[in-house]
Short mmCIF file of C-alpha atoms and ligand atoms in Angstrom, two decimals:
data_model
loop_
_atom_site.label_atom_id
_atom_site.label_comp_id
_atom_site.label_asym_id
_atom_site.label_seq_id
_atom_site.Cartn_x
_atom_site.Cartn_y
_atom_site.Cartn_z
CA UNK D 1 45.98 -171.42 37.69
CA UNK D 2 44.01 -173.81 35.75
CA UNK D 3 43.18 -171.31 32.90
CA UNK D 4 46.24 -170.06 32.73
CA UNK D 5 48.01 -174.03 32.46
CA UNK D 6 45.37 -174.44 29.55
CA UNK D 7 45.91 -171.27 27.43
CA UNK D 8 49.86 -172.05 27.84
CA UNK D 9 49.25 -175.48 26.97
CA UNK D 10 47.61 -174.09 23.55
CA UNK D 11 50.23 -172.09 22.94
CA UNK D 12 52.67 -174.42 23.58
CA UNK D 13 50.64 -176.57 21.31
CA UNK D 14 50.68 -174.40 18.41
CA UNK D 15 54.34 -173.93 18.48
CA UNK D 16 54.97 -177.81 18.68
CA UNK D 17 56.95 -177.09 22.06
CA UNK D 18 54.80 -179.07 24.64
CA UNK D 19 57.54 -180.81 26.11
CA UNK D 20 58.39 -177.53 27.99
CA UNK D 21 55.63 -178.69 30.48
CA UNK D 22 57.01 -181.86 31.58
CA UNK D 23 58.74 -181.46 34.40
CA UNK D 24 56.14 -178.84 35.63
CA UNK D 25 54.52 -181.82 38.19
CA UNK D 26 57.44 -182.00 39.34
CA UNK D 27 58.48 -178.74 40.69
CA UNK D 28 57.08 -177.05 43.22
CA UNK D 29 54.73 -174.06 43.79
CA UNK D 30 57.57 -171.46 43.41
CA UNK D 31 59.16 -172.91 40.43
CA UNK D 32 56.04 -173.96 38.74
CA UNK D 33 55.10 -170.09 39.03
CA UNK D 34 58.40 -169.38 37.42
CA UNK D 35 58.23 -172.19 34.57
CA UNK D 36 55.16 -170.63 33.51
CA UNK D 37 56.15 -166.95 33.77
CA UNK D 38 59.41 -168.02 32.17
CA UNK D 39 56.63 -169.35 28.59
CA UNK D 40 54.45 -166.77 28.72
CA UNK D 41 57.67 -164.42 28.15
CA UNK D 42 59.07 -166.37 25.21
CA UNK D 43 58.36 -164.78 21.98
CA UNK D 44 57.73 -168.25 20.02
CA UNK D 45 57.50 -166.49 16.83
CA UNK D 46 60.59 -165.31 17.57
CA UNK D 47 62.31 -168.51 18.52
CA UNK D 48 60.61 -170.67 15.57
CA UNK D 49 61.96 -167.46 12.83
CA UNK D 50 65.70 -168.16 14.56
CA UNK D 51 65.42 -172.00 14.08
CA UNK D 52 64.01 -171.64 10.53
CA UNK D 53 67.46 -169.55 9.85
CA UNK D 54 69.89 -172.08 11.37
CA UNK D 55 68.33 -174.14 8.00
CA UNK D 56 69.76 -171.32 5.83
CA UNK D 57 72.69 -170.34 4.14
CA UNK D 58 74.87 -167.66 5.49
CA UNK D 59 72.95 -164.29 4.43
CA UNK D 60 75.56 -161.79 4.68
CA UNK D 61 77.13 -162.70 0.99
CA UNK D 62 74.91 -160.84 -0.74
CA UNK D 63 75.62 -157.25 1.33
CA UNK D 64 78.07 -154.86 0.25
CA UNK D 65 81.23 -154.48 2.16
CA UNK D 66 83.31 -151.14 1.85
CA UNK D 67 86.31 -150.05 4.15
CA UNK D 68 85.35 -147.73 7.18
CA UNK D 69 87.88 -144.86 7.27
CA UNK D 70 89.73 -144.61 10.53
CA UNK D 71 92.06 -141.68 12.66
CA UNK D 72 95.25 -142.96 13.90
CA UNK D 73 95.62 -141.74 17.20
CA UNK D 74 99.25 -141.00 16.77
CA UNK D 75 99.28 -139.52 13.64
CA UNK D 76 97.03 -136.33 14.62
CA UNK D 77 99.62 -134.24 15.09
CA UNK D 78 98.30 -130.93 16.11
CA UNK D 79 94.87 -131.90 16.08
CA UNK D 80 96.15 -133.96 19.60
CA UNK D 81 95.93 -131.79 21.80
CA UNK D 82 92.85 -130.08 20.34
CA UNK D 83 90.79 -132.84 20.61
CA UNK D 84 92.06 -133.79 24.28
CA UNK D 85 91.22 -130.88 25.57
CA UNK D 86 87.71 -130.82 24.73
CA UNK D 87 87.20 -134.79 25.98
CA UNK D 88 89.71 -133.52 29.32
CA UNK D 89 86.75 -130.68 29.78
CA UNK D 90 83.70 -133.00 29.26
CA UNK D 91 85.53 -135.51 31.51
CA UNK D 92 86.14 -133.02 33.96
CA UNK D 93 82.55 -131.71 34.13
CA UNK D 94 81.34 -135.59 35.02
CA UNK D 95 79.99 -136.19 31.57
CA UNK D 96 81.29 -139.91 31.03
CA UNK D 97 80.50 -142.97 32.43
CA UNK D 98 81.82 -146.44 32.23
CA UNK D 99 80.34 -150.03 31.37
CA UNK D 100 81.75 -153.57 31.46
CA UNK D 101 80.00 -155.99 29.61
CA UNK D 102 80.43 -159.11 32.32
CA UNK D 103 77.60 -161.15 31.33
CA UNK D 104 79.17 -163.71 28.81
CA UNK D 105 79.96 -166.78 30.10
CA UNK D 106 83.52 -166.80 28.94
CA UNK D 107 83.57 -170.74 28.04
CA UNK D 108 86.82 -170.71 26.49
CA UNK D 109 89.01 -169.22 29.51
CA UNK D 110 86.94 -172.57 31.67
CA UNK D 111 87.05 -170.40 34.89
CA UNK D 112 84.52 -171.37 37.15
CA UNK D 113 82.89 -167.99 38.25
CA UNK D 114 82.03 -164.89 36.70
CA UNK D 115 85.25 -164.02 34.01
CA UNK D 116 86.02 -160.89 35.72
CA UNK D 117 86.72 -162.77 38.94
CA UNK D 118 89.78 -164.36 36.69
CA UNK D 119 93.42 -163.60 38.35
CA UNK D 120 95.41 -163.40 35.13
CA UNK D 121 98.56 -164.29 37.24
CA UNK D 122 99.91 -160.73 38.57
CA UNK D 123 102.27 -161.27 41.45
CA UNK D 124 99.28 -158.81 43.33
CA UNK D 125 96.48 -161.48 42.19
CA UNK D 126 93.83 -158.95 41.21
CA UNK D 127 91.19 -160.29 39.08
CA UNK D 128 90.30 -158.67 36.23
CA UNK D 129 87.41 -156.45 37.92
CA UNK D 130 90.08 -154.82 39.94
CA UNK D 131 92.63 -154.41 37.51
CA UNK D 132 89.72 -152.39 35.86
CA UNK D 133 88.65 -150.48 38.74
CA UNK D 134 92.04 -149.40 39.20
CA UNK D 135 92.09 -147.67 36.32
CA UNK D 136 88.87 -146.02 36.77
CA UNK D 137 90.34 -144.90 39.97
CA UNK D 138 93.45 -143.58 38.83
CA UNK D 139 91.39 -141.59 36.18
CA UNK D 140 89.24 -140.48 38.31
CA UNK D 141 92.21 -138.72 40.38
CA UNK D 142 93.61 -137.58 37.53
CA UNK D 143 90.45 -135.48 36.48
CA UNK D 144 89.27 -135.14 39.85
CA UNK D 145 85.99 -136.73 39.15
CA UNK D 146 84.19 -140.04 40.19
CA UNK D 147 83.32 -141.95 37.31
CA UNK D 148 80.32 -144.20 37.68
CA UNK D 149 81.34 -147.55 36.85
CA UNK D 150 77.95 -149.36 35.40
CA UNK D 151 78.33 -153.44 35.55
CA UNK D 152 76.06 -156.17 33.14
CA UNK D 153 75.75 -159.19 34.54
CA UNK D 154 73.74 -162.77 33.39
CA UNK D 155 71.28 -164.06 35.28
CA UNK D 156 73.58 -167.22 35.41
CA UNK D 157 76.04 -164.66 36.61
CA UNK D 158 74.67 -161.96 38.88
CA UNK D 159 74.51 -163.03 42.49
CA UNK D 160 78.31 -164.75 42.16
CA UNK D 161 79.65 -161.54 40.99
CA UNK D 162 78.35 -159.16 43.33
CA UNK D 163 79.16 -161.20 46.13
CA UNK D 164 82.39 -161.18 44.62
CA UNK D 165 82.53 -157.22 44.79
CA UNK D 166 81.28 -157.33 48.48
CA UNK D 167 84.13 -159.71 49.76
CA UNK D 168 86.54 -157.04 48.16
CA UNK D 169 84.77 -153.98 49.60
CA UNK D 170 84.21 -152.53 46.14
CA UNK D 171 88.05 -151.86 45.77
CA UNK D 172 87.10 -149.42 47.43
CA UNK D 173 85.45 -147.38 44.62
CA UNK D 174 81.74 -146.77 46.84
CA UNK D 175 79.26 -149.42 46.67
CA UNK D 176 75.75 -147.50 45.24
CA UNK D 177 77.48 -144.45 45.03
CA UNK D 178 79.77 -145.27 42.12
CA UNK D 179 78.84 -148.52 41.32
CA UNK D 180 75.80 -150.09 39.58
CA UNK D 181 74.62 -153.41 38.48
CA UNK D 182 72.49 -154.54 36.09
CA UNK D 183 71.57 -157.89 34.41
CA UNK D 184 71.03 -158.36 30.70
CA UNK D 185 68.32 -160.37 28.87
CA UNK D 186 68.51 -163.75 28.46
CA UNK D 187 67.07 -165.98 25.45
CA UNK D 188 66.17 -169.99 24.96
CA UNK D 189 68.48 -172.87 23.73
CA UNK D 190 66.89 -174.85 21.42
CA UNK D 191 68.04 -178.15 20.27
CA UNK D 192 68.70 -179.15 16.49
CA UNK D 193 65.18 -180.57 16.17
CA UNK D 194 64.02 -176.82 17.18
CA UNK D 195 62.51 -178.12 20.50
CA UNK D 196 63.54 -175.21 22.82
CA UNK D 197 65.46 -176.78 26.10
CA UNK D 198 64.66 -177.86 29.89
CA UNK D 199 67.33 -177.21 31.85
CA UNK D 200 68.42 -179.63 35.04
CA UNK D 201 65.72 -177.59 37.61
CA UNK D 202 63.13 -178.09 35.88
CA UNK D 203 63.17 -174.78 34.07
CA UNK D 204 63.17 -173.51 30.04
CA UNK D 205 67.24 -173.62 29.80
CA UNK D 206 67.94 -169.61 28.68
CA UNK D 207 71.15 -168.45 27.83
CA UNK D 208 72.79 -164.13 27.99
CA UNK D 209 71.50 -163.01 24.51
CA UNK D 210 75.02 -161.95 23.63
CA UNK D 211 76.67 -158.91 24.29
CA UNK D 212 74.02 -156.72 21.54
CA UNK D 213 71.75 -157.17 24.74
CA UNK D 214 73.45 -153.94 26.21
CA UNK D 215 71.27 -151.54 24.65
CA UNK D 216 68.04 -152.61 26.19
CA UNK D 217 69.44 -154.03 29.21
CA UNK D 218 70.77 -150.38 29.75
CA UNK D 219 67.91 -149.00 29.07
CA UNK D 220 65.04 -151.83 30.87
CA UNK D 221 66.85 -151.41 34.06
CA UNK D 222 66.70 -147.97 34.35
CA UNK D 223 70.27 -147.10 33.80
CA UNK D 224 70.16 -144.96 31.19
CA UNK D 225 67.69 -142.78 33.28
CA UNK D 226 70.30 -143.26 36.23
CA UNK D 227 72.77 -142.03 34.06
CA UNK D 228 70.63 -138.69 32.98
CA UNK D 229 69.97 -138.18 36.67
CA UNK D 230 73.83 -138.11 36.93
CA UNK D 231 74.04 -135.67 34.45
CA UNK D 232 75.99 -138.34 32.10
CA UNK D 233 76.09 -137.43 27.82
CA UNK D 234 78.57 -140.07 27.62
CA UNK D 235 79.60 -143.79 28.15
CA UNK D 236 82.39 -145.94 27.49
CA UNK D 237 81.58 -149.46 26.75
CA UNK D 238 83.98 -152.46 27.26
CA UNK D 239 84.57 -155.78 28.17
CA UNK D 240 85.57 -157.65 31.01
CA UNK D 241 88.54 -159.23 29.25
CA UNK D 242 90.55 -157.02 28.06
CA UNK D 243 93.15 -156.20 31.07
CA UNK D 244 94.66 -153.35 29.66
CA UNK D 245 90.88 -151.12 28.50
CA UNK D 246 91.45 -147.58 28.53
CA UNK D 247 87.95 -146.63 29.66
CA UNK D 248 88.61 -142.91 30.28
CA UNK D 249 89.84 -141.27 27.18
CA UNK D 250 89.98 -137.38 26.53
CA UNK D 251 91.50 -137.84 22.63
CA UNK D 252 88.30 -140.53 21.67
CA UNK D 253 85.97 -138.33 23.48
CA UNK D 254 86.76 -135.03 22.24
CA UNK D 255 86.78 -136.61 18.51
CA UNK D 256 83.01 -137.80 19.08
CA UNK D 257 82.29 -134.31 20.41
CA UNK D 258 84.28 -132.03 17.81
CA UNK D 259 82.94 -134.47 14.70
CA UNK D 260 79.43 -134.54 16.15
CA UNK D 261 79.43 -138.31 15.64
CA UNK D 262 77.06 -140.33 18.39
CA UNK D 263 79.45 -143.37 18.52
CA UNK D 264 83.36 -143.67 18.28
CA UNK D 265 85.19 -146.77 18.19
CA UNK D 266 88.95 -147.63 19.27
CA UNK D 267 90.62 -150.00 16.62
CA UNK D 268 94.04 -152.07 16.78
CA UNK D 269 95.68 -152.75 13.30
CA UNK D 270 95.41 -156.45 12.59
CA UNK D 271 98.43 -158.44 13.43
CA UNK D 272 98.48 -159.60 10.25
CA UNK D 273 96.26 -159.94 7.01
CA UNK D 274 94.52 -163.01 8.61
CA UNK D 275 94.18 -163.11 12.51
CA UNK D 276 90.64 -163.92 13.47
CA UNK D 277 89.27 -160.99 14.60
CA UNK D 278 86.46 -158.62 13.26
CA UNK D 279 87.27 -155.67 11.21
CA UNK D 280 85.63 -152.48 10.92
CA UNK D 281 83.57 -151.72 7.37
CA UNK D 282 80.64 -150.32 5.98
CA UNK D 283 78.07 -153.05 5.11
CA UNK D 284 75.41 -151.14 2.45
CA UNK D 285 77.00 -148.05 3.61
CA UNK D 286 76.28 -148.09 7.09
CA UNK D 287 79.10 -148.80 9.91
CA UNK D 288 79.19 -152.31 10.98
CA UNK D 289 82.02 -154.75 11.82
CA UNK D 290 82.55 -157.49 9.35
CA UNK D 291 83.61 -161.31 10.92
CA UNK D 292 86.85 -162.83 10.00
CA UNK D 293 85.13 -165.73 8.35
CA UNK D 294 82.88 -163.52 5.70
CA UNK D 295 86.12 -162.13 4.57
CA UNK D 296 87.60 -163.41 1.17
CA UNK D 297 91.47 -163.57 1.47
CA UNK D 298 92.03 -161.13 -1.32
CA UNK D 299 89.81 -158.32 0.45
CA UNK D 300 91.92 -158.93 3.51
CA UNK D 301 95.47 -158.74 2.15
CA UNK D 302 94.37 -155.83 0.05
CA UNK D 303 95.76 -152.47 1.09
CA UNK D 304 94.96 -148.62 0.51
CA UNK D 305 97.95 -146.19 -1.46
CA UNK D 306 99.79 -146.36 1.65
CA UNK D 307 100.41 -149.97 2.20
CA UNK D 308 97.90 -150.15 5.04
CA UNK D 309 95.08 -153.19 5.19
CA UNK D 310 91.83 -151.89 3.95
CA UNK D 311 90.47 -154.02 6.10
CA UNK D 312 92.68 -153.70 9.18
CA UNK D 313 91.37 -152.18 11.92
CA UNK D 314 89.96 -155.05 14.31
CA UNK D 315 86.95 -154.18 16.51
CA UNK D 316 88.09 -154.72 20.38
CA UNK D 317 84.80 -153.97 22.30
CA UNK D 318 86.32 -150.23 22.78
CA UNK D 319 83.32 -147.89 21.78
CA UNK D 320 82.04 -144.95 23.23
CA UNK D 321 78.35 -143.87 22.47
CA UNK D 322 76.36 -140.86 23.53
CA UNK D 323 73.62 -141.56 25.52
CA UNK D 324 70.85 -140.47 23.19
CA UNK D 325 72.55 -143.15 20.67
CA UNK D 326 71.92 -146.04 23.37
CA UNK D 327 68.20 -145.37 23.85
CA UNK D 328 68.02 -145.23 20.25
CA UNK D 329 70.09 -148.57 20.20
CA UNK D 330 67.64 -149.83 22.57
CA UNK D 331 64.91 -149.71 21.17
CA UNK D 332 65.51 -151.43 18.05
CA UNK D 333 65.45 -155.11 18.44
CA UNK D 334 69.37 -156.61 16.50
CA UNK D 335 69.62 -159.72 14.18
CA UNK D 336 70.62 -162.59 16.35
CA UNK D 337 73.59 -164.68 15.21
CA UNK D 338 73.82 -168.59 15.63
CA UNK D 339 75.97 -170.12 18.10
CA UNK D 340 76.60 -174.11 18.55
CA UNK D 341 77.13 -174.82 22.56
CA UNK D 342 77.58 -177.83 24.55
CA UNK D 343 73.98 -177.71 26.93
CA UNK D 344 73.14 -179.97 29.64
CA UNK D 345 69.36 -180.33 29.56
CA UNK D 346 66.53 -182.83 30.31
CA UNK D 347 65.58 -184.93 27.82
CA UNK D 348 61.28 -185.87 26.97
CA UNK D 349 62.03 -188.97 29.06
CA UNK D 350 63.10 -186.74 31.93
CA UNK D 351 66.77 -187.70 31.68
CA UNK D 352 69.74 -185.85 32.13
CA UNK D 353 71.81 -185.08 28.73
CA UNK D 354 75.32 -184.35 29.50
CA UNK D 355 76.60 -183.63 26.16
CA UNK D 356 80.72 -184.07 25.60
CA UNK D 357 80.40 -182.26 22.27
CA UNK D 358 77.84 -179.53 20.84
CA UNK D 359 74.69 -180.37 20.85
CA UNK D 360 72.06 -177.27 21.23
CA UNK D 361 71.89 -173.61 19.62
CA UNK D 362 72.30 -170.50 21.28
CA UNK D 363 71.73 -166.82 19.86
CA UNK D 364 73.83 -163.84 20.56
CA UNK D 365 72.98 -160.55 19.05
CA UNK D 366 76.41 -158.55 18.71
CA UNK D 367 76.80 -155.20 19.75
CA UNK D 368 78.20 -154.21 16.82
CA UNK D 369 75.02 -154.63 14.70
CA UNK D 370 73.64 -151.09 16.05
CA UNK D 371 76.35 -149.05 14.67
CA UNK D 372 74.11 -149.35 11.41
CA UNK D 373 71.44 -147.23 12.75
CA UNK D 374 74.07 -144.06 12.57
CA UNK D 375 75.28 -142.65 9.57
CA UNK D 376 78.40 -140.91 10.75
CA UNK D 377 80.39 -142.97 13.22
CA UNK D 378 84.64 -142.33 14.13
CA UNK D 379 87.38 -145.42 14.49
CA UNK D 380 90.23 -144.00 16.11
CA UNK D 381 93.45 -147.10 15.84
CA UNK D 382 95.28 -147.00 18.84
CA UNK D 383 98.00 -148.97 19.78
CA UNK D 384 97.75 -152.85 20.55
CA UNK D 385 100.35 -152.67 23.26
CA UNK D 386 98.53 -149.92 25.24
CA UNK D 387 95.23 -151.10 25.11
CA UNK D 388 94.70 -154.52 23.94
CA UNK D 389 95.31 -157.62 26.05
CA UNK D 390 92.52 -160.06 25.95
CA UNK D 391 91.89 -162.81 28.28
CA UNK D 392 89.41 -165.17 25.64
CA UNK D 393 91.15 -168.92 25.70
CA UNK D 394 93.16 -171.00 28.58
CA UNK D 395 96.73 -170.97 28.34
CA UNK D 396 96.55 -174.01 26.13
CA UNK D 397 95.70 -172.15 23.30
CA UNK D 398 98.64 -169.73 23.38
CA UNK D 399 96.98 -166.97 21.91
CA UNK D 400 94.79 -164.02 24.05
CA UNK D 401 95.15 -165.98 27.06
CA UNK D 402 96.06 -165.40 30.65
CA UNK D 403 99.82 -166.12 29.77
CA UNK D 404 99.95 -163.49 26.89
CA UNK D 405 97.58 -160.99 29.12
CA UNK D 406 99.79 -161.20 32.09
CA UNK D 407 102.69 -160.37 29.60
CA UNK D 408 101.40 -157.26 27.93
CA UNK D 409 99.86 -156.42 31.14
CA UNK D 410 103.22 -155.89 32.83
CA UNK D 411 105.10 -154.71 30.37
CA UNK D 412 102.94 -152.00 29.70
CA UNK D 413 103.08 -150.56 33.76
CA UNK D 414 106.96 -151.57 33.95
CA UNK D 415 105.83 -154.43 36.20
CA UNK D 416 108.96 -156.50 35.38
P1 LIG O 1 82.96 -162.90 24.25
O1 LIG O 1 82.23 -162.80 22.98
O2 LIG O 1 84.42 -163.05 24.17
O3 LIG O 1 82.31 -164.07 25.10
O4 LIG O 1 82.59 -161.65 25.10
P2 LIG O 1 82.66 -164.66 26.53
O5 LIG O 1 81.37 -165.05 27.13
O6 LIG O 1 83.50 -163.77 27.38
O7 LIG O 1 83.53 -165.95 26.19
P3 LIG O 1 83.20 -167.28 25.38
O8 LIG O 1 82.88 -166.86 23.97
O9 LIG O 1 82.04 -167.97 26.05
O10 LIG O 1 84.46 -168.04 25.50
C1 LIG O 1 83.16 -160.39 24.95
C2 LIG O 1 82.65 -159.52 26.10
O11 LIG O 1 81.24 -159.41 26.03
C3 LIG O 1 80.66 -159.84 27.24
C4 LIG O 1 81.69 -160.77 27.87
O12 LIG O 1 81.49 -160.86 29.27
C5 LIG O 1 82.98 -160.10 27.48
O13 LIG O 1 83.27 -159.01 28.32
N1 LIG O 1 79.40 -160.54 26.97
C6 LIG O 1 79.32 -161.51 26.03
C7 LIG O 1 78.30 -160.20 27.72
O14 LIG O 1 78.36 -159.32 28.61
N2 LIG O 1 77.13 -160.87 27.49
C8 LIG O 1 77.00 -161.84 26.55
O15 LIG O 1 75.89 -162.39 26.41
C9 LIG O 1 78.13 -162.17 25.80
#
């Protein structure tokens, strides 16, 4: 133990991070193990390249932005049916599979548990992870299948949400039969001095490393083999949040199968030149999704021949990949992007710091930084109403929140 507490001390030396020992007298056996398994895993390069970029300007002014050209689902006329029925066949021969993304910590909603344990208000009080396994399970009927319904989780969030699935019996969807968890990676706060964080046990304070952690989460646990043993080509990949995800469909599917494309994105037209949401493009050519604050007003008011937004169609966390395109995905570490959070953590006199404003960075990587590695990738706009009710902000805030959710929610199944 010795040797190993000196060459992390040297390490932690050369980083200028030596404060992450502190507490380490403190703990005991177990979490002393953990502290120092927890150091030797950070990648201090790494950490010191992210806090060297929270010092620099915002990078992405100098790429070039293009529109992304898009299908509108209801404007394929004959092509319809053609492309349903090839996505009905592959869905009908077992080839799809389903992930929610459930790992964020969904700060803005303030629920305390895992998000998808959120009751949006329904007079039946499912939480979100029902309201989504019921429409796995009425798809599943309708195609006579059994779609395997693969679940990311945080280490923050894990335990609470399967315990959460075992007090509801799995909705009855089959526990380890249909059902699979699987935790993403997780990545240090630092503070704005660059001193990564101790959090209140003692431990280096990680945070989910955003929802780009997918690909190798998929692919480190083993799911992606899973999924080959299931016989799986495809998978569906959404969030937690959005009550009304389609998960299972034939029209997106058969469009990524008939256009050979490895990835194919659902897209909602913006509600209006302006709402703060990201918007599909092509950043040096390649696919990507460009943030509502890199966007100058005049590129989003302009519009194509036909009056429509050149930049309109907002990315919703709707995408279906192949599963050759995730291992790909996976192996090719993303950009992170630079988030300022409100952390509790110990300070270097062994204080607690319980912060009422932010105080500490935290990096995401975003899913949507992958779809550069294709060349060829669909958006298919489909309609807000049918597929698009986000739970992201308490009822406060008026806007994609349970209130508005709830709303679209029942409307759109004639629950009124
Ligand atoms: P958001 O970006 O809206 O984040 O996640 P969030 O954690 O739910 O909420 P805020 O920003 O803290 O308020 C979109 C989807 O991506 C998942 C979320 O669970 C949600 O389904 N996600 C996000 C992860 O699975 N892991 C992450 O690290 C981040």
């Amino acid at each position: 133990m010795d040797r190993r507490l000196e060459e992390i001390k040297t390490v932690l030396k050369k980083y200028g991070q030596e404060h992450l020992l502190n507490q380490y007298e403190n703990l005991d056996d177990v979490h002393k193990k953990m502290l120092l398994d927890q150091i030797e895993s950070i990648d201090f390069e790494l950490m010191q390249s992210l806090y060297q970029s929270t010092k620099k300007e915002n990078k992405h002014g100098e790429d070039k932005i293009t529109p992304m050209d898009y299908l509108d689902k209801y404007k394929l006329n004959e092509k319809y049916k053609y492309y349903e029925n090839i996505g009905k066949k592959a869905i009908r021969a077992g080839k799809l599979a389903a992930v929610t993304m459930a790992g964020g910590q969904g700060t803005r909603l303030g629920h305390d548990g895992p998000k998808g344990t959120f009751d949006i208000g329904l007079d039946s009080h499912k939480s979100l992870f029902e309201l989504l396994c019921d429409n796995l399970k009425e798809e599943s009927k309708k195609y006579d299948v059994t779609i395997p319904w693969f679940i990311m989780t945080s280490k923050e969030n894990n335990k609470e949400t399967i315990a959460f699935f075992e007090k509801h019996k799995y909705f009855g969807y089959q526990k380890d039969k249909n059902i699979f968890f699987f935790e993403q990676g997780e990545i240090p706060m630092m503070d704005t001095e660059g001193k990564i964080l101790i959090g209140e046990d003692g431990l280096v304070k990680q945070a989910a490393n955003g929802h780009g952690g997918i690909y190798e989460a998929l692919v480190k646990s083993g799911m992606i083999d899973k999924m080959k043993h299931l016989g799986i080509e495809w998978v569906f990949i959404g969030g937690v949040d959005n009550c009304l995800v389609k998960m299972v469909d034939p029209v997106l599917m058969g469009i990524a199968i008939d256009k050979q494309v490895t990835v194919a994105c659902k897209s909602v037209v913006k509600a209006n030149p302006h709402e703060k949401v990201g918007v599909f493009c092509r950043r040096n050519g390649k696919p990507n999704v460009i943030e509502y604050s890199e966007i100058t007003d005049e590129m989003a008011e302009s519009t194509d021949e036909n009056g429509e937004l050149l930049y309109g169609e907002s990315h919703i966390l709707c995408n279906l990949f192949s599963v050759s395109a995730i291992e790909r995905m996976g192996e090719a570490p993303l950009p992170y992007h630079l988030a300022y959070k409100k952390a509790k953590y110990i300070d270097k006199n062994g204080n607690l710091v319980v912060p009422d404003s932010p105080n500490a960075y935290k990096f995401e990587a975003f899913l949507f930084d992958a779809f550069g590695t294709v060349d060829k990738m669909a958006v298919l706009r489909v309609k807000r109403e049918e597929e698009f009710a986000p739970v992201k902000n308490s009822d406060d805030a008026n806007v994609d929140c349970p209130r508005t959710a709830r709303q679209l929610y029942k409307k759109f199944y004639h629950l009124d």
